[in-house]
CSV table of C-alpha atoms in Angstrom, one decimal:
chain,number,residue,atom,x,y,z
A,856,MET,CA,0.0,-0.2,0.0
A,857,PRO,CA,1.3,3.4,-1.0
A,858,GLY,CA,2.4,5.6,1.8
A,859,PRO,CA,0.7,9.1,2.3
A,860,LEU,CA,1.1,11.7,-0.1
A,861,PRO,CA,3.4,14.5,0.6
A,862,GLU,CA,1.7,17.7,1.2
A,863,ASP,CA,2.2,20.3,-1.0
A,864,ARG,CA,3.4,22.9,1.7
A,865,ASP,CA,6.0,20.3,2.6
A,866,LEU,CA,7.0,20.1,-1.1
A,867,LEU,CA,7.2,23.7,-1.4
A,868,LYS,CA,9.3,24.1,2.1
A,869,ARG,CA,11.7,21.4,0.5
A,870,ILE,CA,11.9,23.2,-2.8
A,871,ALA,CA,12.8,26.4,-1.1
A,872,ALA,CA,15.6,24.4,0.7
A,873,GLY,CA,16.9,23.4,-2.6
A,874,GLU,CA,15.7,19.9,-3.0
A,875,ASP,CA,15.2,19.3,-6.7
A,876,ALA,CA,13.1,16.0,-6.2
A,877,ALA,CA,10.6,17.9,-4.4
A,878,PHE,CA,10.3,20.2,-7.3
A,879,SER,CA,9.6,17.3,-9.6
A,880,ALA,CA,6.9,15.8,-7.3
A,881,PHE,CA,5.2,19.5,-7.2
A,882,TYR,CA,5.6,19.8,-11.1
A,883,ARG,CA,4.3,16.6,-11.9
A,884,ALA,CA,1.3,16.8,-9.4
A,885,HIS,CA,0.2,19.9,-10.9
A,886,LEU,CA,1.4,20.2,-14.4
A,887,ASP,CA,-1.8,18.8,-16.1
A,888,ALA,CA,-4.2,21.0,-14.2
A,889,VAL,CA,-2.0,24.2,-15.1
A,890,VAL,CA,-1.5,23.7,-18.6
A,891,ALA,CA,-5.6,22.9,-18.8
A,892,PHE,CA,-6.0,26.3,-16.8
A,893,PHE,CA,-4.1,28.1,-19.4
A,894,ARG,CA,-5.2,26.4,-22.4
A,895,ARG,CA,-8.8,27.0,-21.5
A,896,ARG,CA,-8.0,30.8,-21.7
A,897,VAL,CA,-5.5,31.3,-24.6
A,898,PRO,CA,-5.8,30.7,-28.2
A,899,ASP,CA,-3.1,28.1,-28.6
A,900,ALA,CA,-1.0,25.6,-27.1
A,901,GLU,CA,2.5,27.2,-27.6
A,902,LEU,CA,0.9,30.1,-25.4
A,903,ALA,CA,-0.2,27.8,-22.8
A,904,PHE,CA,3.2,26.3,-22.6
A,905,ASP,CA,4.9,29.4,-22.2
A,906,LEU,CA,2.5,30.6,-19.4
A,907,ALA,CA,2.9,27.2,-17.8
A,908,ALA,CA,6.6,27.6,-18.1
A,909,GLU,CA,6.7,30.7,-16.4
A,910,THR,CA,4.3,29.8,-13.6
A,911,PHE,CA,6.7,27.0,-12.5
A,912,ALA,CA,9.7,29.3,-13.0
A,913,ALA,CA,8.0,31.7,-10.4
A,914,VAL,CA,7.3,28.7,-7.9
A,915,VAL,CA,10.8,27.9,-8.0
A,916,ILE,CA,11.7,31.6,-7.0
A,917,SER,CA,8.8,32.2,-4.7
A,918,ALA,CA,8.6,28.6,-3.0
A,919,GLY,CA,10.1,30.2,0.0
A,920,SER,CA,7.3,32.7,0.4
A,921,TYR,CA,4.5,30.3,0.7
A,922,GLY,CA,3.3,31.0,4.3
A,923,GLY,CA,1.0,28.2,4.3
A,924,ASP,CA,-1.8,30.3,5.3
A,925,GLY,CA,-4.1,28.8,2.6
A,926,PRO,CA,-4.0,25.9,0.2
A,927,ALA,CA,-0.8,25.4,-1.7
A,928,ALA,CA,-3.1,24.9,-4.7
A,929,ALA,CA,-4.8,28.3,-4.2
A,930,TRP,CA,-1.2,29.8,-3.9
A,931,LEU,CA,-0.3,28.2,-7.3
A,932,TYR,CA,-3.5,29.0,-9.2
A,933,GLY,CA,-2.9,32.6,-7.9
A,934,ILE,CA,0.4,32.7,-9.4
A,935,ALA,CA,-0.9,31.4,-12.6
A,936,ARG,CA,-3.8,34.0,-12.7
A,937,ASN,CA,-1.5,36.7,-12.1
A,938,LYS,CA,1.0,35.6,-14.7
A,939,LEU,CA,-2.3,35.4,-17.3
A,940,ARG,CA,-3.3,38.8,-16.1
A,941,GLU,CA,-0.1,40.5,-16.4
A,942,SER,CA,0.7,39.0,-19.7
A,943,LEU,CA,-2.9,40.1,-21.2
A,944,ARG,CA,-2.1,43.5,-19.9
A,945,ARG,CA,1.2,44.1,-21.3
A,946,GLY,CA,0.3,42.4,-24.6
A,947,ARG,CA,3.1,39.8,-24.2
A,948,VAL,CA,3.9,36.9,-21.9
A,949,GLU,CA,6.3,37.7,-19.3
A,950,ASP,CA,9.5,36.0,-18.7
A,951,ASN,CA,10.9,37.4,-15.8
A,952,ALA,CA,10.9,34.4,-13.6
A,953,ARG,CA,12.5,32.3,-16.4
A,954,ARG,CA,15.1,35.2,-17.1
A,955,ARG,CA,16.0,35.4,-13.6
A,956,LEU,CA,16.6,31.6,-13.2
A,957,GLY,CA,18.8,31.6,-16.6
A,958,LEU,CA,16.6,29.1,-18.2
A,959,GLU,CA,17.6,28.0,-21.6
A,960,PRO,CA,14.8,28.5,-24.4
A,961,VAL,CA,12.6,25.6,-24.9
A,962,VAL,CA,11.6,24.8,-28.6
A,963,LEU,CA,8.6,23.1,-29.2
A,964,ASP,CA,8.0,21.0,-32.1
A,965,ASP,CA,4.6,19.6,-33.7
A,966,ARG,CA,4.8,16.8,-31.2
A,967,ASP,CA,5.3,18.9,-28.3
A,968,LEU,CA,2.4,20.9,-29.4
A,969,GLU,CA,0.2,17.9,-29.3
A,970,ARG,CA,1.4,16.9,-25.8
A,971,VAL,CA,0.3,20.1,-24.6
A,972,GLU,CA,-3.2,19.8,-26.2
A,973,ASP,CA,-3.0,15.9,-24.4
A,974,ARG,CA,-2.2,17.3,-21.1
A,975,ALA,CA,-4.7,20.1,-21.3
A,976,LEU,CA,-7.3,17.6,-21.9
A,977,ALA,CA,-6.2,15.1,-19.1
A,978,GLY,CA,-5.8,18.1,-16.9
A,979,ALA,CA,-9.3,19.2,-17.7
A,980,ASP,CA,-11.1,15.7,-17.9
A,981,ALA,CA,-9.4,14.4,-14.9
A,982,LEU,CA,-10.4,17.4,-12.8
A,983,ALA,CA,-13.9,17.5,-13.5
A,984,ARG,CA,-14.2,13.9,-13.0
A,985,GLU,CA,-12.6,14.2,-9.5
A,986,LEU,CA,-14.6,17.5,-8.9
A,987,ALA,CA,-17.8,15.8,-9.5
A,988,ALA,CA,-16.8,13.1,-7.0
A,989,LEU,CA,-16.4,15.3,-4.1
A,990,PRO,CA,-19.2,15.8,-1.8
A,991,GLU,CA,-21.4,18.5,-2.6
A,992,PRO,CA,-20.6,20.9,0.6
A,993,THR,CA,-16.8,20.2,-0.1
A,994,ARG,CA,-16.9,21.0,-3.7
A,995,ARG,CA,-18.9,24.3,-3.0
A,996,ALA,CA,-16.3,25.2,-0.6
A,997,LEU,CA,-13.3,24.5,-2.9
A,998,LEU,CA,-14.7,26.2,-5.9
A,999,ALA,CA,-15.5,29.5,-3.9
A,1000,ARG,CA,-12.1,29.5,-2.5
A,1001,VAL,CA,-9.9,28.3,-5.2
A,1002,VAL,CA,-11.6,29.5,-8.2
A,1003,GLU,CA,-13.6,32.4,-7.2
A,1004,GLU,CA,-11.0,33.7,-4.6
A,1005,ARG,CA,-13.4,34.3,-2.1
A,1006,ALA,CA,-12.4,34.9,1.4
A,1007,TYR,CA,-13.0,32.4,3.9
A,1008,ASP,CA,-15.6,34.3,6.1
A,1009,GLU,CA,-17.7,35.3,3.2
A,1010,ILE,CA,-17.6,31.7,2.0
A,1011,ALA,CA,-18.7,30.7,5.7
A,1012,ALA,CA,-21.5,33.1,5.7
A,1013,ASP,CA,-22.9,31.7,2.1
A,1014,LEU,CA,-22.6,28.0,3.3
A,1015,ASP,CA,-24.0,29.0,6.7
A,1016,CYS,CA,-21.2,27.3,8.8
A,1017,SER,CA,-17.8,28.4,10.4
A,1018,GLU,CA,-14.8,29.5,8.8
A,1019,GLN,CA,-13.2,26.7,10.4
A,1020,VAL,CA,-15.4,24.3,8.7
A,1021,VAL,CA,-14.8,25.9,5.3
A,1022,ARG,CA,-11.1,25.8,5.9
A,1023,GLN,CA,-11.4,22.0,6.6
A,1024,ARG,CA,-13.6,21.4,3.6
A,1025,VAL,CA,-11.1,23.2,1.2
A,1026,HIS,CA,-8.1,21.3,2.7
A,1027,ARG,CA,-10.1,18.0,2.6
A,1028,GLY,CA,-11.3,18.7,-1.2
A,1029,LEU,CA,-7.8,19.5,-2.4
A,1030,THR,CA,-6.2,16.3,-0.7
A,1031,ARG,CA,-8.6,14.3,-2.4
A,1032,LEU,CA,-8.4,16.0,-5.8
A,1033,ARG,CA,-4.7,15.4,-5.5
A,1034,ALA,CA,-4.9,11.9,-4.6
A,1035,GLY,CA,-7.6,11.2,-7.0
A,1036,LEU,CA,-5.4,12.9,-10.0
A,1037,LYS,CA,-2.4,11.0,-9.0
A,1038,GLU,CA,-4.3,7.8,-9.1
A,1039,GLU,CA,-5.6,8.6,-12.6
A,1040,ARG,CA,-2.1,8.7,-13.7
B,616,MET,CA,11.2,9.9,-25.2
B,617,SER,CA,11.9,13.5,-23.6
B,618,ASP,CA,9.6,16.2,-24.5
B,619,ALA,CA,9.7,19.8,-24.0
B,620,PHE,CA,7.9,19.4,-20.6
B,621,ASP,CA,10.6,17.1,-19.5
B,622,GLN,CA,13.3,19.8,-20.7
B,623,LEU,CA,11.3,22.5,-18.6
B,624,GLU,CA,11.4,20.1,-15.8
B,625,ARG,CA,15.1,19.5,-15.7
B,626,GLN,CA,16.0,23.3,-16.1
B,627,LEU,CA,14.0,23.9,-13.2
B,628,ARG,CA,15.4,21.3,-11.0
B,629,ARG,CA,18.8,22.7,-11.9
B,630,ALA,CA,17.6,26.0,-10.9
B,631,VAL,CA,16.4,24.6,-7.5
B,632,ARG,CA,19.6,23.3,-6.9
B,633,ALA,CA,21.5,26.3,-8.3
B,634,ALA,CA,19.5,28.5,-5.9
B,635,ALA,CA,20.2,26.3,-2.7
B,636,ASP,CA,24.1,26.3,-3.7
B,637,ASN,CA,23.8,30.2,-4.3
B,638,VAL,CA,25.1,29.8,-7.9
B,639,PRO,CA,24.7,33.0,-9.6
B,640,VAL,CA,23.0,32.5,-12.9
B,641,ARG,CA,23.7,34.1,-16.2
B,642,ARG,CA,20.8,36.3,-17.0
B,643,ARG,CA,19.6,35.3,-20.6
B,644,ARG,CA,17.9,38.2,-22.4
B,645,GLY,CA,14.8,37.9,-24.2
B,646,TRP,CA,14.0,34.1,-23.1
B,647,ARG,CA,10.8,34.0,-25.0
B,648,ARG,CA,8.3,36.9,-25.7
B,649,THR,CA,4.9,35.6,-26.7
B,650,SER,CA,2.4,38.4,-27.6
B,651,VAL,CA,-0.9,37.9,-26.2
B,652,PHE,CA,-4.1,39.3,-27.3
B,653,ALA,CA,-7.2,39.1,-25.1
B,654,VAL,CA,-9.2,37.5,-27.8
B,655,ALA,CA,-8.4,34.5,-29.7
B,656,ALA,CA,-6.2,36.0,-32.4
B,657,ALA,CA,-3.1,35.1,-34.1
B,658,LEU,CA,-0.2,35.2,-31.9
B,659,THR,CA,3.5,35.2,-32.6
B,660,VAL,CA,6.3,33.9,-30.7
B,661,SER,CA,9.6,35.9,-30.2
B,662,GLY,CA,12.2,33.3,-30.0
B,663,GLY,CA,14.6,35.1,-27.7
B,664,ALA,CA,18.1,33.7,-28.6
B,665,LEU,CA,16.8,31.3,-31.1
B,666,ALA,CA,18.0,31.8,-34.8
B,667,ALA,CA,15.9,30.6,-37.6
B,668,THR,CA,18.7,28.0,-38.3
B,669,LYS,CA,18.0,26.2,-35.0
B,670,LEU,CA,14.5,25.5,-35.9
B,671,VAL,CA,13.9,21.9,-35.0
B,672,GLY,CA,13.7,19.5,-37.9
B,673,GLY,CA,10.5,17.8,-38.8
B,674,GLN,CA,8.4,20.7,-38.3
B,675,SER,CA,5.4,21.6,-40.3
B,676,ALA,CA,5.4,24.3,-42.7
B,677,GLU,CA,2.9,26.0,-40.4
B,678,THR,CA,5.3,25.7,-37.4
B,679,GLN,CA,8.2,27.0,-39.3
B,680,GLY,CA,6.6,30.0,-40.6
B,681,ARG,CA,5.3,30.9,-37.3
B,682,LYS,CA,8.8,30.6,-36.0
B,683,ILE,CA,10.2,32.8,-38.5
B,684,ALA,CA,7.7,35.2,-38.3
B,685,ALA,CA,8.3,35.4,-34.5
B,686,GLN,CA,12.0,35.7,-35.2
B,687,ALA,CA,11.4,38.6,-37.6
B,688,ILE,CA,9.4,40.3,-34.9
B,689,ARG,CA,12.1,40.0,-32.4
B,690,ASP,CA,14.9,41.2,-35.0
B,691,THR,CA,13.1,44.2,-35.6
B,692,ALA,CA,11.8,45.0,-32.0
B,693,THR,CA,14.4,47.9,-31.1
B,694,LEU,CA,13.5,49.9,-34.5
B,695,PRO,CA,11.8,53.0,-33.6
B,696,ALA,CA,8.9,52.2,-35.7
B,697,CYS,CA,8.4,49.0,-33.7
B,698,ALA,CA,8.8,50.7,-30.4
B,699,PRO,CA,5.8,51.1,-28.0
B,700,ALA,CA,3.9,54.3,-28.7
B,701,VAL,CA,3.9,56.7,-26.0
B,702,ALA,CA,0.4,57.0,-24.7
B,703,SER,CA,-0.9,60.6,-25.2
B,704,GLN,CA,-1.4,62.8,-22.1
B,705,THR,CA,-4.4,64.4,-23.9
B,706,LEU,CA,-7.6,62.2,-24.6
B,707,VAL,CA,-8.0,62.2,-28.5
B,708,LEU,CA,-11.9,61.8,-29.6
B,709,SER,CA,-12.8,60.6,-33.2
B,710,ASP,CA,-15.9,60.9,-34.8
B,711,SER,CA,-15.1,57.5,-36.8
B,712,ALA,CA,-17.4,55.1,-37.0
B,713,PRO,CA,-16.9,51.7,-35.2
B,714,LEU,CA,-16.1,48.6,-37.5
B,715,PRO,CA,-19.1,46.9,-39.0
B,716,GLU,CA,-17.8,43.8,-37.0
B,717,ILE,CA,-18.3,45.6,-33.9
B,718,ARG,CA,-21.6,47.2,-34.8
B,719,ALA,CA,-22.9,43.6,-35.8
B,720,ALA,CA,-22.0,42.1,-32.1
B,721,LEU,CA,-22.7,45.5,-30.3
B,722,PRO,CA,-25.4,47.4,-32.4
B,723,ALA,CA,-25.5,50.0,-29.5
B,724,LEU,CA,-22.2,51.3,-29.9
B,725,ALA,CA,-23.3,52.6,-33.2
B,726,THR,CA,-25.4,55.3,-31.5
B,727,PRO,CA,-24.0,57.6,-29.1
B,728,ALA,CA,-24.7,57.6,-25.4
B,729,PRO,CA,-26.7,60.6,-23.9
B,730,ARG,CA,-24.3,63.2,-23.1
B,731,ASP,CA,-24.2,63.0,-19.4
B,732,ASN,CA,-23.3,59.3,-19.8
B,733,GLN,CA,-20.7,59.9,-22.0
B,734,ALA,CA,-19.3,62.7,-19.9
B,735,ARG,CA,-19.3,60.1,-16.8
B,736,ALA,CA,-17.7,57.4,-19.0
B,737,LEU,CA,-14.8,59.8,-20.3
B,738,SER,CA,-14.0,60.9,-16.8
B,739,MET,CA,-13.3,57.2,-15.8
B,740,LEU,CA,-10.9,56.3,-18.7
B,741,PRO,CA,-7.4,55.6,-17.7
B,742,GLN,CA,-5.5,58.7,-16.8
B,743,GLY,CA,-3.3,60.1,-19.5
B,744,GLY,CA,-5.7,58.7,-22.1
B,745,PRO,CA,-5.4,55.8,-23.9
B,746,ALA,CA,-3.0,55.5,-26.9
B,747,GLY,CA,-4.9,56.1,-30.2
B,748,PRO,CA,-7.9,58.4,-30.8
B,749,VAL,CA,-11.3,57.1,-28.9
B,750,LEU,CA,-14.4,56.9,-31.1
B,751,ARG,CA,-16.7,59.3,-29.3
B,752,ARG,CA,-20.0,57.6,-30.3
B,753,THR,CA,-19.0,54.6,-28.7
B,754,VAL,CA,-17.8,55.9,-25.2
B,755,ARG,CA,-20.7,54.8,-22.7
B,756,ALA,CA,-20.8,53.9,-18.9
B,757,ILE,CA,-23.0,50.7,-18.5
B,758,PRO,CA,-24.5,50.2,-14.9
B,759,ALA,CA,-24.9,46.6,-13.7
B,760,ALA,CA,-25.9,44.9,-10.6
B,761,ASP,CA,-24.4,45.6,-7.2
B,762,GLY,CA,-22.7,48.9,-8.0
B,763,VAL,CA,-20.7,47.5,-10.7
B,764,THR,CA,-20.5,49.9,-13.9
B,765,LEU,CA,-18.7,48.8,-17.0
B,766,VAL,CA,-17.0,51.4,-18.9
B,767,VAL,CA,-16.9,50.8,-22.8
B,768,TYR,CA,-15.0,52.4,-25.3
B,769,VAL,CA,-13.8,51.6,-28.9
B,770,GLN,CA,-10.4,53.3,-30.0
B,771,GLN,CA,-8.7,53.3,-33.2
B,772,GLY,CA,-5.6,51.0,-33.4
B,773,PHE,CA,-4.3,48.7,-31.1
B,774,GLY,CA,-4.6,50.8,-27.9
B,775,PHE,CA,-2.1,49.8,-25.1
B,776,GLY,CA,0.8,48.3,-26.7
B,777,ALA,CA,0.4,50.1,-29.8
B,778,LEU,CA,3.6,50.6,-32.0
B,779,ARG,CA,4.9,54.0,-33.0
B,780,ASP,CA,4.7,53.4,-36.7
B,781,PRO,CA,2.5,50.2,-37.2
B,782,ASP,CA,2.8,50.4,-41.1
B,783,ALA,CA,6.5,50.9,-41.1
B,784,CYS,CA,6.9,48.4,-38.4
B,785,GLY,CA,5.0,45.8,-40.6
B,786,ARG,CA,7.3,46.5,-43.5
B,787,ALA,CA,10.1,46.2,-41.6
B,788,ARG,CA,9.3,42.7,-40.1
B,789,ARG,CA,8.3,41.4,-43.6
B,790,GLU,CA,11.7,42.5,-45.0
B,791,ARG,CA,13.3,40.9,-42.1
B,792,ALA,CA,11.2,38.0,-42.7
B,793,ALA,CA,12.0,37.7,-46.3
B,794,VAL,CA,15.8,37.3,-45.3
B,795,LEU,CA,15.2,34.5,-42.8
B,796,ASP,CA,13.2,32.5,-45.1
B,797,GLN,CA,14.9,33.1,-48.5
B,798,ASP,CA,16.0,29.4,-48.7
B,799,ARG,CA,12.7,27.9,-47.2
B,800,ALA,CA,10.1,26.1,-49.2
B,801,GLU,CA,7.3,28.4,-50.7
B,802,ASP,CA,4.7,26.9,-48.3
B,803,VAL,CA,7.1,28.0,-45.3
B,804,LYS,CA,7.2,31.5,-47.0
B,805,ARG,CA,3.4,31.5,-47.2
B,806,TRP,CA,2.9,30.7,-43.5
B,807,THR,CA,5.5,33.2,-42.5
B,808,GLU,CA,3.6,36.0,-44.5
B,809,ARG,CA,0.2,35.0,-43.4
B,810,ARG,CA,1.4,34.9,-39.7
B,811,LEU,CA,2.9,38.2,-39.8
B,812,ALA,CA,-0.3,39.5,-41.6
B,813,GLU,CA,-2.3,38.3,-38.5
B,814,VAL,CA,-0.1,40.1,-35.8
B,815,ALA,CA,-2.6,42.7,-34.7
B,816,ASP,CA,-0.2,45.5,-33.8
B,817,THR,CA,0.2,46.1,-37.4
B,818,VAL,CA,-3.1,45.6,-39.0
B,819,ARG,CA,-4.4,48.3,-41.0
B,820,GLY,CA,-7.9,49.6,-39.7
B,821,LEU,CA,-7.8,47.8,-36.7
B,822,GLN,CA,-9.9,48.6,-33.7
B,823,THR,CA,-9.8,48.0,-30.0
B,824,LEU,CA,-12.9,47.3,-28.0
B,825,ASN,CA,-12.0,48.3,-24.3
B,826,VAL,CA,-14.0,47.4,-21.2
B,827,SER,CA,-13.1,48.1,-17.7
B,828,VAL,CA,-14.9,47.7,-14.4
B,829,ARG,CA,-15.8,50.2,-11.7
B,830,VAL,CA,-17.3,49.1,-8.5
B,831,HIS,CA,-19.2,52.3,-6.7
B,832,GLY,CA,-17.3,54.6,-9.1
B,833,GLN,CA,-13.8,53.4,-8.1
B,834,ALA,CA,-11.3,51.2,-10.3
B,835,GLY,CA,-12.5,47.7,-9.8
B,836,MET,CA,-10.4,45.7,-12.0
B,837,PRO,CA,-8.1,46.0,-14.9
B,838,GLY,CA,-9.8,46.2,-18.1
B,839,ALA,CA,-9.4,44.2,-21.5
B,840,GLY,CA,-8.5,45.4,-24.8
B,841,THR,CA,-10.1,43.0,-27.9
B,842,PRO,CA,-8.7,44.0,-31.1
B,843,VAL,CA,-11.0,43.6,-34.0
B,844,ARG,CA,-9.7,43.3,-37.4
B,845,PRO,CA,-11.7,44.7,-40.4
B,846,GLY,CA,-13.6,41.6,-41.9
B,847,GLN,CA,-13.0,39.1,-39.0
B,848,PRO,CA,-16.2,39.0,-36.6
B,849,LEU,CA,-15.8,40.0,-33.0
B,850,ARG,CA,-15.8,36.7,-31.1
B,851,LEU,CA,-18.4,36.3,-28.5
B,852,GLY,CA,-18.1,35.0,-25.1
B,853,LEU,CA,-16.1,35.9,-22.1
B,854,LEU,CA,-13.9,39.0,-22.3
B,855,LEU,CA,-12.7,39.3,-18.9
B,856,SER,CA,-13.0,38.0,-15.5
B,857,GLY,CA,-11.6,38.5,-11.9
B,858,GLY,CA,-11.9,39.8,-8.7
B,859,ALA,CA,-13.5,43.3,-8.7
B,860,GLY,CA,-12.7,44.1,-4.8
B,861,GLY,CA,-14.8,43.4,-1.9
B,862,HIS,CA,-14.1,39.7,-2.8
B,863,ARG,CA,-16.5,39.6,-5.5
B,864,SER,CA,-15.9,38.1,-8.9
B,865,VAL,CA,-17.0,39.7,-12.3
B,866,TYR,CA,-17.7,38.0,-15.4
B,867,VAL,CA,-17.9,40.4,-18.4
B,868,GLY,CA,-18.7,38.9,-21.9
B,869,ILE,CA,-20.5,39.5,-25.1
B,870,ALA,CA,-23.8,37.4,-25.6
B,871,GLY,CA,-24.8,35.9,-28.9
């Protein structure tokens, strides 16, 4: 029987401490979903890859700044949303994080572009299935926090429960999503 | 077999180790500058350190053409004509009409809003004025629920991110592309040309539909500009979304 999955916040701590294996675990756990997130919002696969690359580069840079005061997935999607918003505002995908890390440009060929589409589909399908499998109260809390970026107190008022209950549901939902997405692979 | 995602993972793992070892990295200039537009429109990729000769073998003519177009854009980016236009400090109003494609999707924009509404909307436009003349008859403030107001206007040209001389820049890009793809097959050259023609910031006659969100009169969230090309319909659907202050989310789109 496999052991418990490492929590994202533990992985981020280890990334900040220079453990590259922890980065791989985090990257592989979230890559499809991040690619799916961007692919739904931008016109082509190359752009989705570019934004995903910049997002994960930002994770490397700022892993140490994740304070653990909210779900790590919400923190990651916050980075992704900001990258998208800034890129749309400026009219070009920013590459600040990648330049800061001194990364080599990655050239995509046709096969890579297909893989972007495959990962986006996989991320979207798997996520939709896993979300649908969550209990209703958990799913509502999770979507309200991670997708709609609403504050815990506001969600608690809407769901007629305490903030602590909302936090537990969000945490539980993310844990179950991660476990379910990992199994699908 | 290793793919681009694997390559990226390896690079980022090295970066994680380098950060821990405190190894200074050599900063690369222009990693990859991908142009983005708010609505599904043609994109170009700026190849950073890539040269046309480094294109990966086995790519389709379209992919090769796109990369050459991107290289041409990168190579001409420092020309004065291709530099960003300086946003005017004075708002310039034009009596030109919005494109038929905009009127087809948003018929109301063909008719000016009442004067007091126009004045209110004009007072909420970005400080310093947007780059490019604003079409007077399209300016309006549209009240929505919960204190949310949409400020809508169309401007001539590309708006924020506009170039100093789009015509000259377009010519320079095409000239550069002709050098880069001179030894390429005809279908690659056609894709290069097509790709360059699609780049919004040099399309003649382009107009930009701008929408921003105010909440109780204050700035709510950054706006979005949607380039509309003559002859191509304005795409329906979501234009922008995000937090608008007070922990609320706003979704703005064009209904069919």
